[in-house]
Amino acid sequence: MRTGFRISSLVPSGLAFDGVSDSEDSVILAVRSEAAEAQCPLCATASRRIHSRYIRHVADLPSAGRKVRLRLLTRRFTCEVPHCRRRIFAERFGEDIVPLRRRRTARLEYIVHHLGLALGGRPAASFAKRLMLPVSNDTLLRVVRRRTAMPTDPLLVVGIDDWAFRRNHRYGTIVCDLERRRIVTLLPDRETATVRAWLSKHPAINIVSRDRGGGYGEAAAKALPNAIQVADRWHLMENASAAFLDAVRRSMNRIRTAIGATTINPELLTCAEKLRYQGYLRRQDSHAAIAALVSDCLLYTS
């Protein structure tokens, strides 16, 4: 059996529907709380004494290609506890309906948060516009930052490295929680004093993973003298690889002599290896020419 569509079905649970006004691109629903009383946020005492009323405008999920806004009637109550410092307070609708000090419903905030997580700022804002969601790229990023739950347990194992605001121009410091695999904070620069000040605020850290540079090591040693400093895996492998390749380059002539190969077949090389080999041959020719000139000069002067 078919049932008719009811405007009141658009209203979040916990709110009562009072009326509707619409236009070509938007729907405004007049709603109010179903509760007869509200709880004082300071002393947690329920009160039924209404002091005054005011209107809040809250964005909600779109419907049928049109934006939906709630015209939310909000009551101010008088606290009935004589010694409570909060004499007058506004009713709260619950974090699952309209979060405190928010201009969006909880269900819209949830969608905005996930759009920001999935797409970032500008791409998510462009996509949200097509979905009739009234949010900007800055709003998306603010929601993501605000709703990102910070760990309640103290940090124990952190990783520190630099990161680029703009490559080759300005760098900062990134701090990660290696146990939870998440970013903890971004510091504005790579200065030892900045990193040391941040580490000093987290004395529970017992392991600091860092690169092999001296700046972060000095900061960790001064701020957390009892913490263990370790080289992170990426930098360890990168430095070991660079040291190995450098040793091979310095000993290349002896390696060729040992394996009995004095020439290299260019057809067996990759494009990058061919470029390096051609550079090597040019340097060898230059060295031979310089040696010949020096020899000629010595013969001439003698």
PDB file of C-alpha atoms in Angstrom:
ATOM      1  CA  MET A   1       0.000   0.000   0.000  1.00  0.00           C
ATOM      2  CA  ARG A   2       1.412   3.361  -1.009  1.00  0.00           C
ATOM      3  CA  THR A   3       1.714   6.102   1.567  1.00  0.00           C
ATOM      4  CA  GLY A   4       2.049   9.822   0.939  1.00  0.00           C
ATOM      5  CA  PHE A   5       5.277  11.705   1.525  1.00  0.00           C
ATOM      6  CA  ARG A   6       5.299  13.643   4.799  1.00  0.00           C
ATOM      7  CA  ILE A   7       7.397  16.803   5.211  1.00  0.00           C
ATOM      8  CA  SER A   8       7.771  15.994   8.894  1.00  0.00           C
ATOM      9  CA  SER A   9       9.804  12.911   7.946  1.00  0.00           C
ATOM     10  CA  LEU A  10      12.666  15.262   7.034  1.00  0.00           C
ATOM     11  CA  VAL A  11      12.915  16.484  10.618  1.00  0.00           C
ATOM     12  CA  PRO A  12      15.661  14.871  12.758  1.00  0.00           C
ATOM     13  CA  SER A  13      14.445  12.683  15.598  1.00  0.00           C
ATOM     14  CA  GLY A  14      13.995  14.561  18.853  1.00  0.00           C
ATOM     15  CA  LEU A  15      12.548  17.652  17.163  1.00  0.00           C
ATOM     16  CA  ALA A  16       8.881  18.509  16.645  1.00  0.00           C
ATOM     17  CA  PHE A  17       7.660  19.844  13.284  1.00  0.00           C
ATOM     18  CA  ASP A  18       5.702  23.127  13.326  1.00  0.00           C
ATOM     19  CA  GLY A  19       5.552  24.261   9.706  1.00  0.00           C
ATOM     20  CA  VAL A  20       7.296  24.638   6.357  1.00  0.00           C
ATOM     21  CA  SER A  21       8.058  27.338   3.822  1.00  0.00           C
ATOM     22  CA  ASP A  22       9.752  26.606   0.514  1.00  0.00           C
ATOM     23  CA  SER A  23      11.119  28.232  -2.615  1.00  0.00           C
ATOM     24  CA  GLU A  24      12.593  26.988  -5.881  1.00  0.00           C
ATOM     25  CA  ASP A  25      15.922  25.968  -4.378  1.00  0.00           C
ATOM     26  CA  SER A  26      15.366  25.646  -0.623  1.00  0.00           C
ATOM     27  CA  VAL A  27      13.036  24.338   2.066  1.00  0.00           C
ATOM     28  CA  ILE A  28      12.792  25.885   5.534  1.00  0.00           C
ATOM     29  CA  LEU A  29      11.340  23.712   8.289  1.00  0.00           C
ATOM     30  CA  ALA A  30      10.127  25.268  11.528  1.00  0.00           C
ATOM     31  CA  VAL A  31      11.041  22.900  14.359  1.00  0.00           C
ATOM     32  CA  ARG A  32      11.411  22.869  18.138  1.00  0.00           C
ATOM     33  CA  SER A  33      12.500  20.488  20.854  1.00  0.00           C
ATOM     34  CA  GLU A  34      10.064  17.823  22.027  1.00  0.00           C
ATOM     35  CA  ALA A  35      11.366  18.006  25.598  1.00  0.00           C
ATOM     36  CA  ALA A  36       9.427  19.987  28.181  1.00  0.00           C
ATOM     37  CA  GLU A  37      12.512  20.769  30.256  1.00  0.00           C
ATOM     38  CA  ALA A  38      16.239  21.316  29.864  1.00  0.00           C
ATOM     39  CA  GLN A  39      19.261  20.557  31.997  1.00  0.00           C
ATOM     40  CA  CYS A  40      21.535  23.277  33.322  1.00  0.00           C
ATOM     41  CA  PRO A  41      25.013  22.730  31.820  1.00  0.00           C
ATOM     42  CA  LEU A  42      26.699  23.863  35.052  1.00  0.00           C
ATOM     43  CA  CYS A  43      24.824  22.119  37.880  1.00  0.00           C
ATOM     44  CA  ALA A  44      22.961  19.495  35.756  1.00  0.00           C
ATOM     45  CA  THR A  45      19.613  20.364  37.354  1.00  0.00           C
ATOM     46  CA  ALA A  46      16.506  20.106  35.166  1.00  0.00           C
ATOM     47  CA  SER A  47      14.444  23.265  34.785  1.00  0.00           C
ATOM     48  CA  ARG A  48      10.994  24.001  33.334  1.00  0.00           C
ATOM     49  CA  ARG A  49      11.067  27.781  33.875  1.00  0.00           C
ATOM     50  CA  ILE A  50      11.285  29.377  30.433  1.00  0.00           C
ATOM     51  CA  HIS A  51      13.024  32.749  30.410  1.00  0.00           C
ATOM     52  CA  SER A  52      12.817  33.636  26.703  1.00  0.00           C
ATOM     53  CA  ARG A  53      13.040  32.243  23.189  1.00  0.00           C
ATOM     54  CA  TYR A  54      15.105  32.896  20.087  1.00  0.00           C
ATOM     55  CA  ILE A  55      15.533  31.433  16.595  1.00  0.00           C
ATOM     56  CA  ARG A  56      18.525  29.475  15.283  1.00  0.00           C
ATOM     57  CA  HIS A  57      18.991  28.683  11.612  1.00  0.00           C
ATOM     58  CA  VAL A  58      20.637  25.286  11.102  1.00  0.00           C
ATOM     59  CA  ALA A  59      21.577  23.626   7.802  1.00  0.00           C
ATOM     60  CA  ASP A  60      20.401  20.041   7.237  1.00  0.00           C
ATOM     61  CA  LEU A  61      20.690  17.369   4.558  1.00  0.00           C
ATOM     62  CA  PRO A  62      19.238  18.373   1.148  1.00  0.00           C
ATOM     63  CA  SER A  63      16.017  16.859  -0.167  1.00  0.00           C
ATOM     64  CA  ALA A  64      14.883  16.402  -3.782  1.00  0.00           C
ATOM     65  CA  GLY A  65      17.636  18.676  -5.095  1.00  0.00           C
ATOM     66  CA  ARG A  66      16.837  21.525  -2.707  1.00  0.00           C
ATOM     67  CA  LYS A  67      18.684  22.821   0.320  1.00  0.00           C
ATOM     68  CA  VAL A  68      17.008  22.223   3.668  1.00  0.00           C
ATOM     69  CA  ARG A  69      17.360  24.572   6.621  1.00  0.00           C
ATOM     70  CA  LEU A  70      15.843  24.237  10.065  1.00  0.00           C
ATOM     71  CA  ARG A  71      14.273  27.253  11.723  1.00  0.00           C
ATOM     72  CA  LEU A  72      14.987  26.005  15.211  1.00  0.00           C
ATOM     73  CA  LEU A  73      13.041  27.569  18.076  1.00  0.00           C
ATOM     74  CA  THR A  74      15.426  27.617  21.036  1.00  0.00           C
ATOM     75  CA  ARG A  75      14.341  28.313  24.598  1.00  0.00           C
ATOM     76  CA  ARG A  76      16.295  29.964  27.385  1.00  0.00           C
ATOM     77  CA  PHE A  77      15.633  28.559  30.831  1.00  0.00           C
ATOM     78  CA  THR A  78      16.142  29.917  34.325  1.00  0.00           C
ATOM     79  CA  CYS A  79      18.129  27.628  36.609  1.00  0.00           C
ATOM     80  CA  GLU A  80      16.090  26.835  39.721  1.00  0.00           C
ATOM     81  CA  VAL A  81      19.109  26.225  41.957  1.00  0.00           C
ATOM     82  CA  PRO A  82      19.607  29.438  43.996  1.00  0.00           C
ATOM     83  CA  HIS A  83      23.380  29.187  44.298  1.00  0.00           C
ATOM     84  CA  CYS A  84      24.098  28.178  40.684  1.00  0.00           C
ATOM     85  CA  ARG A  85      26.221  30.751  38.875  1.00  0.00           C
ATOM     86  CA  ARG A  86      24.505  29.951  35.566  1.00  0.00           C
ATOM     87  CA  ARG A  87      21.268  31.808  36.177  1.00  0.00           C
ATOM     88  CA  ILE A  88      20.035  31.608  32.566  1.00  0.00           C
ATOM     89  CA  PHE A  89      20.989  28.975  30.003  1.00  0.00           C
ATOM     90  CA  ALA A  90      19.911  27.942  26.515  1.00  0.00           C
ATOM     91  CA  GLU A  91      18.596  24.454  25.912  1.00  0.00           C
ATOM     92  CA  ARG A  92      20.842  21.956  24.159  1.00  0.00           C
ATOM     93  CA  PHE A  93      19.588  19.488  21.602  1.00  0.00           C
ATOM     94  CA  GLY A  94      22.192  16.753  21.947  1.00  0.00           C
ATOM     95  CA  GLU A  95      25.325  15.979  19.969  1.00  0.00           C
ATOM     96  CA  ASP A  96      23.384  13.505  17.808  1.00  0.00           C
ATOM     97  CA  ILE A  97      20.829  16.149  16.725  1.00  0.00           C
ATOM     98  CA  VAL A  98      22.431  19.609  16.654  1.00  0.00           C
ATOM     99  CA  PRO A  99      25.922  19.732  18.185  1.00  0.00           C
ATOM    100  CA  LEU A 100      26.778  22.563  20.546  1.00  0.00           C
ATOM    101  CA  ARG A 101      27.628  25.848  18.789  1.00  0.00           C
ATOM    102  CA  ARG A 102      27.139  24.336  15.344  1.00  0.00           C
ATOM    103  CA  ARG A 103      25.183  25.662  12.386  1.00  0.00           C
ATOM    104  CA  ARG A 104      24.703  22.209  10.897  1.00  0.00           C
ATOM    105  CA  THR A 105      22.830  19.156  12.106  1.00  0.00           C
ATOM    106  CA  ALA A 106      24.837  16.175  13.298  1.00  0.00           C
ATOM    107  CA  ARG A 107      23.920  14.093  10.235  1.00  0.00           C
ATOM    108  CA  LEU A 108      25.039  16.867   7.865  1.00  0.00           C
ATOM    109  CA  GLU A 109      28.236  17.327   9.870  1.00  0.00           C
ATOM    110  CA  TYR A 110      28.916  13.597   9.436  1.00  0.00           C
ATOM    111  CA  ILE A 111      28.629  13.845   5.636  1.00  0.00           C
ATOM    112  CA  VAL A 112      30.756  17.003   5.512  1.00  0.00           C
ATOM    113  CA  HIS A 113      33.434  15.314   7.611  1.00  0.00           C
ATOM    114  CA  HIS A 114      33.665  12.288   5.344  1.00  0.00           C
ATOM    115  CA  LEU A 115      33.699  14.419   2.195  1.00  0.00           C
ATOM    116  CA  GLY A 116      36.622  16.370   3.603  1.00  0.00           C
ATOM    117  CA  LEU A 117      38.462  13.199   4.568  1.00  0.00           C
ATOM    118  CA  ALA A 118      37.942  11.561   1.182  1.00  0.00           C
ATOM    119  CA  LEU A 119      38.541  14.486  -1.176  1.00  0.00           C
ATOM    120  CA  GLY A 120      40.230  17.296   0.729  1.00  0.00           C
ATOM    121  CA  GLY A 121      39.293  20.977   0.551  1.00  0.00           C
ATOM    122  CA  ARG A 122      38.543  22.320  -2.923  1.00  0.00           C
ATOM    123  CA  PRO A 123      37.580  19.016  -4.623  1.00  0.00           C
ATOM    124  CA  ALA A 124      35.185  18.221  -1.772  1.00  0.00           C
ATOM    125  CA  ALA A 125      33.694  21.739  -1.889  1.00  0.00           C
ATOM    126  CA  SER A 126      33.070  21.395  -5.630  1.00  0.00           C
ATOM    127  CA  PHE A 127      31.428  18.003  -5.143  1.00  0.00           C
ATOM    128  CA  ALA A 128      29.396  19.273  -2.171  1.00  0.00           C
ATOM    129  CA  LYS A 129      28.029  22.086  -4.334  1.00  0.00           C
ATOM    130  CA  ARG A 130      26.604  19.504  -6.730  1.00  0.00           C
ATOM    131  CA  LEU A 131      25.027  17.730  -3.757  1.00  0.00           C
ATOM    132  CA  MET A 132      23.402  20.996  -2.597  1.00  0.00           C
ATOM    133  CA  LEU A 133      25.506  21.044   0.574  1.00  0.00           C
ATOM    134  CA  PRO A 134      26.289  24.630   1.622  1.00  0.00           C
ATOM    135  CA  VAL A 135      29.942  24.260   2.658  1.00  0.00           C
ATOM    136  CA  SER A 136      33.184  25.899   1.557  1.00  0.00           C
ATOM    137  CA  ASN A 137      36.621  24.342   1.269  1.00  0.00           C
ATOM    138  CA  ASP A 138      37.757  26.072   4.483  1.00  0.00           C
ATOM    139  CA  THR A 139      34.712  24.740   6.327  1.00  0.00           C
ATOM    140  CA  LEU A 140      35.453  21.198   5.160  1.00  0.00           C
ATOM    141  CA  LEU A 141      39.012  21.384   6.463  1.00  0.00           C
ATOM    142  CA  ARG A 142      37.876  22.884   9.774  1.00  0.00           C
ATOM    143  CA  VAL A 143      35.357  20.086  10.272  1.00  0.00           C
ATOM    144  CA  VAL A 144      37.998  17.441   9.532  1.00  0.00           C
ATOM    145  CA  ARG A 145      40.426  18.975  12.013  1.00  0.00           C
ATOM    146  CA  ARG A 146      37.771  19.410  14.685  1.00  0.00           C
ATOM    147  CA  ARG A 147      36.301  15.917  14.411  1.00  0.00           C
ATOM    148  CA  THR A 148      39.656  14.163  14.267  1.00  0.00           C
ATOM    149  CA  ALA A 149      39.741  12.478  17.655  1.00  0.00           C
ATOM    150  CA  MET A 150      42.948  13.116  19.517  1.00  0.00           C
ATOM    151  CA  PRO A 151      44.427  10.187  21.465  1.00  0.00           C
ATOM    152  CA  THR A 152      43.576  10.251  25.147  1.00  0.00           C
ATOM    153  CA  ASP A 153      46.464   7.998  26.160  1.00  0.00           C
ATOM    154  CA  PRO A 154      49.902   9.623  26.507  1.00  0.00           C
ATOM    155  CA  LEU A 155      52.285   9.436  23.576  1.00  0.00           C
ATOM    156  CA  LEU A 156      54.961   6.772  24.010  1.00  0.00           C
ATOM    157  CA  VAL A 157      56.563   6.262  20.581  1.00  0.00           C
ATOM    158  CA  VAL A 158      56.839   9.168  18.139  1.00  0.00           C
ATOM    159  CA  GLY A 159      58.485   9.732  14.786  1.00  0.00           C
ATOM    160  CA  ILE A 160      59.932  13.133  13.842  1.00  0.00           C
ATOM    161  CA  ASP A 161      60.834  14.289  10.350  1.00  0.00           C
ATOM    162  CA  ASP A 162      60.748  17.430   8.241  1.00  0.00           C
ATOM    163  CA  TRP A 163      58.089  18.212   5.656  1.00  0.00           C
ATOM    164  CA  ALA A 164      57.710  20.932   3.035  1.00  0.00           C
ATOM    165  CA  PHE A 165      55.196  23.760   3.129  1.00  0.00           C
ATOM    166  CA  ARG A 166      56.733  24.532  -0.258  1.00  0.00           C
ATOM    167  CA  ARG A 167      59.516  22.366  -1.615  1.00  0.00           C
ATOM    168  CA  ASN A 168      62.976  23.957  -1.527  1.00  0.00           C
ATOM    169  CA  HIS A 169      61.549  27.075   0.133  1.00  0.00           C
ATOM    170  CA  ARG A 170      60.007  26.482   3.553  1.00  0.00           C
ATOM    171  CA  TYR A 171      60.050  23.405   5.762  1.00  0.00           C
ATOM    172  CA  GLY A 172      58.363  22.428   9.003  1.00  0.00           C
ATOM    173  CA  THR A 173      58.412  19.428  11.342  1.00  0.00           C
ATOM    174  CA  ILE A 174      55.878  16.601  11.375  1.00  0.00           C
ATOM    175  CA  VAL A 175      55.361  14.491  14.500  1.00  0.00           C
ATOM    176  CA  CYS A 176      53.624  11.108  14.189  1.00  0.00           C
ATOM    177  CA  ASP A 177      52.340   8.638  16.742  1.00  0.00           C
ATOM    178  CA  LEU A 178      53.983   5.432  15.552  1.00  0.00           C
ATOM    179  CA  GLU A 179      51.802   3.195  17.729  1.00  0.00           C
ATOM    180  CA  ARG A 180      48.527   4.512  16.316  1.00  0.00           C
ATOM    181  CA  ARG A 181      49.994   5.412  12.891  1.00  0.00           C
ATOM    182  CA  ARG A 182      48.616   8.917  12.807  1.00  0.00           C
ATOM    183  CA  ILE A 183      49.861  12.491  12.594  1.00  0.00           C
ATOM    184  CA  VAL A 184      49.997  14.222  15.970  1.00  0.00           C
ATOM    185  CA  THR A 185      51.015  17.760  15.032  1.00  0.00           C
ATOM    186  CA  LEU A 186      52.756  19.942  12.459  1.00  0.00           C
ATOM    187  CA  LEU A 187      55.365  22.355  13.793  1.00  0.00           C
ATOM    188  CA  PRO A 188      56.026  25.587  11.875  1.00  0.00           C
ATOM    189  CA  ASP A 189      59.782  25.101  11.387  1.00  0.00           C
ATOM    190  CA  ARG A 190      62.716  22.723  11.851  1.00  0.00           C
ATOM    191  CA  GLU A 191      64.422  24.663  14.631  1.00  0.00           C
ATOM    192  CA  THR A 192      65.822  22.692  17.537  1.00  0.00           C
ATOM    193  CA  ALA A 193      64.172  25.010  20.064  1.00  0.00           C
ATOM    194  CA  THR A 194      60.712  24.491  18.538  1.00  0.00           C
ATOM    195  CA  VAL A 195      60.995  20.698  18.579  1.00  0.00           C
ATOM    196  CA  ARG A 196      62.484  20.717  22.067  1.00  0.00           C
ATOM    197  CA  ALA A 197      59.621  22.854  23.422  1.00  0.00           C
ATOM    198  CA  TRP A 198      57.030  20.470  21.998  1.00  0.00           C
ATOM    199  CA  LEU A 199      58.784  17.351  23.279  1.00  0.00           C
ATOM    200  CA  SER A 200      59.074  18.888  26.746  1.00  0.00           C
ATOM    201  CA  LYS A 201      55.274  18.965  26.971  1.00  0.00           C
ATOM    202  CA  HIS A 202      55.115  15.172  26.477  1.00  0.00           C
ATOM    203  CA  PRO A 203      57.406  13.647  29.114  1.00  0.00           C
ATOM    204  CA  ALA A 204      55.840  10.181  28.732  1.00  0.00           C
ATOM    205  CA  ILE A 205      57.563   9.637  25.374  1.00  0.00           C
ATOM    206  CA  ASN A 206      60.169   6.899  25.718  1.00  0.00           C
ATOM    207  CA  ILE A 207      61.150   6.271  22.068  1.00  0.00           C
ATOM    208  CA  VAL A 208      61.907   8.914  19.424  1.00  0.00           C
ATOM    209  CA  SER A 209      62.391   7.770  15.840  1.00  0.00           C
ATOM    210  CA  ARG A 210      64.174  10.361  13.701  1.00  0.00           C
ATOM    211  CA  ASP A 211      66.523  10.911  10.796  1.00  0.00           C
ATOM    212  CA  ARG A 212      70.291  10.930  11.255  1.00  0.00           C
ATOM    213  CA  GLY A 213      70.550  14.735  11.331  1.00  0.00           C
ATOM    214  CA  GLY A 214      71.788  16.397  14.488  1.00  0.00           C
ATOM    215  CA  GLY A 215      68.982  18.919  15.053  1.00  0.00           C
ATOM    216  CA  TYR A 216      66.243  16.518  16.082  1.00  0.00           C
ATOM    217  CA  GLY A 217      68.691  14.419  18.061  1.00  0.00           C
ATOM    218  CA  GLU A 218      69.807  17.429  20.085  1.00  0.00           C
ATOM    219  CA  ALA A 219      66.195  18.453  20.750  1.00  0.00           C
ATOM    220  CA  ALA A 220      65.257  14.951  21.916  1.00  0.00           C
ATOM    221  CA  ALA A 221      68.364  14.630  24.097  1.00  0.00           C
ATOM    222  CA  LYS A 222      67.647  17.893  25.917  1.00  0.00           C
ATOM    223  CA  ALA A 223      63.870  17.536  26.244  1.00  0.00           C
ATOM    224  CA  LEU A 224      63.742  13.779  26.913  1.00  0.00           C
ATOM    225  CA  PRO A 225      67.133  12.683  28.267  1.00  0.00           C
ATOM    226  CA  ASN A 226      65.836   9.222  29.216  1.00  0.00           C
ATOM    227  CA  ALA A 227      64.146   8.496  25.888  1.00  0.00           C
ATOM    228  CA  ILE A 228      65.672   6.057  23.405  1.00  0.00           C
ATOM    229  CA  GLN A 229      66.535   7.575  20.026  1.00  0.00           C
ATOM    230  CA  VAL A 230      66.396   5.293  17.002  1.00  0.00           C
ATOM    231  CA  ALA A 231      67.001   5.851  13.298  1.00  0.00           C
ATOM    232  CA  ASP A 232      63.793   5.290  11.393  1.00  0.00           C
ATOM    233  CA  ARG A 233      63.745   2.518   8.821  1.00  0.00           C
ATOM    234  CA  TRP A 234      63.427   4.719   5.747  1.00  0.00           C
ATOM    235  CA  HIS A 235      66.378   6.960   6.600  1.00  0.00           C
ATOM    236  CA  LEU A 236      68.437   3.972   7.694  1.00  0.00           C
ATOM    237  CA  MET A 237      67.933   2.210   4.355  1.00  0.00           C
ATOM    238  CA  GLU A 238      68.384   5.453   2.410  1.00  0.00           C
ATOM    239  CA  ASN A 239      71.668   6.278   4.134  1.00  0.00           C
ATOM    240  CA  ALA A 240      72.925   2.692   3.845  1.00  0.00           C
ATOM    241  CA  SER A 241      72.071   2.635   0.141  1.00  0.00           C
ATOM    242  CA  ALA A 242      73.797   5.979  -0.461  1.00  0.00           C
ATOM    243  CA  ALA A 243      76.909   4.836   1.428  1.00  0.00           C
ATOM    244  CA  PHE A 244      77.020   1.578  -0.550  1.00  0.00           C
ATOM    245  CA  LEU A 245      76.692   3.321  -3.917  1.00  0.00           C
ATOM    246  CA  ASP A 246      79.337   5.877  -2.954  1.00  0.00           C
ATOM    247  CA  ALA A 247      81.756   3.108  -1.978  1.00  0.00           C
ATOM    248  CA  VAL A 248      81.089   1.287  -5.256  1.00  0.00           C
ATOM    249  CA  ARG A 249      81.733   4.438  -7.308  1.00  0.00           C
ATOM    250  CA  ARG A 250      85.038   5.111  -5.567  1.00  0.00           C
ATOM    251  CA  SER A 251      86.180   1.530  -6.129  1.00  0.00           C
ATOM    252  CA  MET A 252      84.809   1.025  -9.628  1.00  0.00           C
ATOM    253  CA  ASN A 253      88.226   0.755 -11.322  1.00  0.00           C
ATOM    254  CA  ARG A 254      89.400  -1.898  -8.885  1.00  0.00           C
ATOM    255  CA  ILE A 255      86.103  -3.758  -9.230  1.00  0.00           C
ATOM    256  CA  ARG A 256      86.448  -3.852 -13.006  1.00  0.00           C
ATOM    257  CA  THR A 257      90.037  -5.066 -12.700  1.00  0.00           C
ATOM    258  CA  ALA A 258      89.030  -7.768 -10.228  1.00  0.00           C
ATOM    259  CA  ILE A 259      86.245  -9.134 -12.416  1.00  0.00           C
ATOM    260  CA  GLY A 260      88.364  -8.854 -15.547  1.00  0.00           C
ATOM    261  CA  ALA A 261      86.084  -6.390 -17.349  1.00  0.00           C
ATOM    262  CA  THR A 262      87.747  -3.217 -18.636  1.00  0.00           C
ATOM    263  CA  THR A 263      84.940  -2.199 -20.983  1.00  0.00           C
ATOM    264  CA  ILE A 264      81.193  -2.026 -20.641  1.00  0.00           C
ATOM    265  CA  ASN A 265      78.706  -3.017 -23.300  1.00  0.00           C
ATOM    266  CA  PRO A 266      76.316  -0.001 -23.625  1.00  0.00           C
ATOM    267  CA  GLU A 267      73.589  -2.220 -25.067  1.00  0.00           C
ATOM    268  CA  LEU A 268      73.207  -3.921 -21.691  1.00  0.00           C
ATOM    269  CA  LEU A 269      72.613  -0.658 -19.824  1.00  0.00           C
ATOM    270  CA  THR A 270      69.371   1.112 -19.021  1.00  0.00           C
ATOM    271  CA  CYS A 271      68.779   4.682 -20.199  1.00  0.00           C
ATOM    272  CA  ALA A 272      69.807   6.146 -16.850  1.00  0.00           C
ATOM    273  CA  GLU A 273      72.891   3.926 -16.692  1.00  0.00           C
ATOM    274  CA  LYS A 274      73.851   4.938 -20.245  1.00  0.00           C
ATOM    275  CA  LEU A 275      73.734   8.610 -19.275  1.00  0.00           C
ATOM    276  CA  ARG A 276      75.955   7.980 -16.262  1.00  0.00           C
ATOM    277  CA  TYR A 277      78.327   5.855 -18.335  1.00  0.00           C
ATOM    278  CA  GLN A 278      78.598   8.529 -21.013  1.00  0.00           C
ATOM    279  CA  GLY A 279      79.410  11.082 -18.327  1.00  0.00           C
ATOM    280  CA  TYR A 280      82.028   8.715 -16.966  1.00  0.00           C
ATOM    281  CA  LEU A 281      83.630   8.373 -20.420  1.00  0.00           C
ATOM    282  CA  ARG A 282      83.696  12.153 -20.877  1.00  0.00           C
ATOM    283  CA  ARG A 283      85.417  12.577 -17.535  1.00  0.00           C
ATOM    284  CA  GLN A 284      87.938   9.902 -18.442  1.00  0.00           C
ATOM    285  CA  ASP A 285      88.696  11.693 -21.729  1.00  0.00           C
ATOM    286  CA  SER A 286      89.071  14.994 -19.897  1.00  0.00           C
ATOM    287  CA  HIS A 287      91.425  13.449 -17.357  1.00  0.00           C
ATOM    288  CA  ALA A 288      93.497  11.849 -20.138  1.00  0.00           C
ATOM    289  CA  ALA A 289      93.708  15.160 -22.017  1.00  0.00           C
ATOM    290  CA  ILE A 290      94.805  17.012 -18.886  1.00  0.00           C
ATOM    291  CA  ALA A 291      97.405  14.357 -18.113  1.00  0.00           C
ATOM    292  CA  ALA A 292      98.745  14.614 -21.676  1.00  0.00           C
ATOM    293  CA  LEU A 293      99.002  18.410 -21.440  1.00  0.00           C
ATOM    294  CA  VAL A 294     100.823  18.171 -18.128  1.00  0.00           C
ATOM    295  CA  SER A 295     103.230  15.633 -19.614  1.00  0.00           C
ATOM    296  CA  ASP A 296     103.905  17.858 -22.648  1.00  0.00           C
ATOM    297  CA  CYS A 297     104.552  20.860 -20.397  1.00  0.00           C
ATOM    298  CA  LEU A 298     107.026  18.890 -18.307  1.00  0.00           C
ATOM    299  CA  LEU A 299     108.869  17.705 -21.414  1.00  0.00           C
ATOM    300  CA  TYR A 300     108.968  21.243 -22.828  1.00  0.00           C
ATOM    301  CA  THR A 301     110.309  22.818 -19.646  1.00  0.00           C
ATOM    302  CA  SER A 302     112.924  20.157 -19.226  1.00  0.00           C
TER     303      SER A 302
END
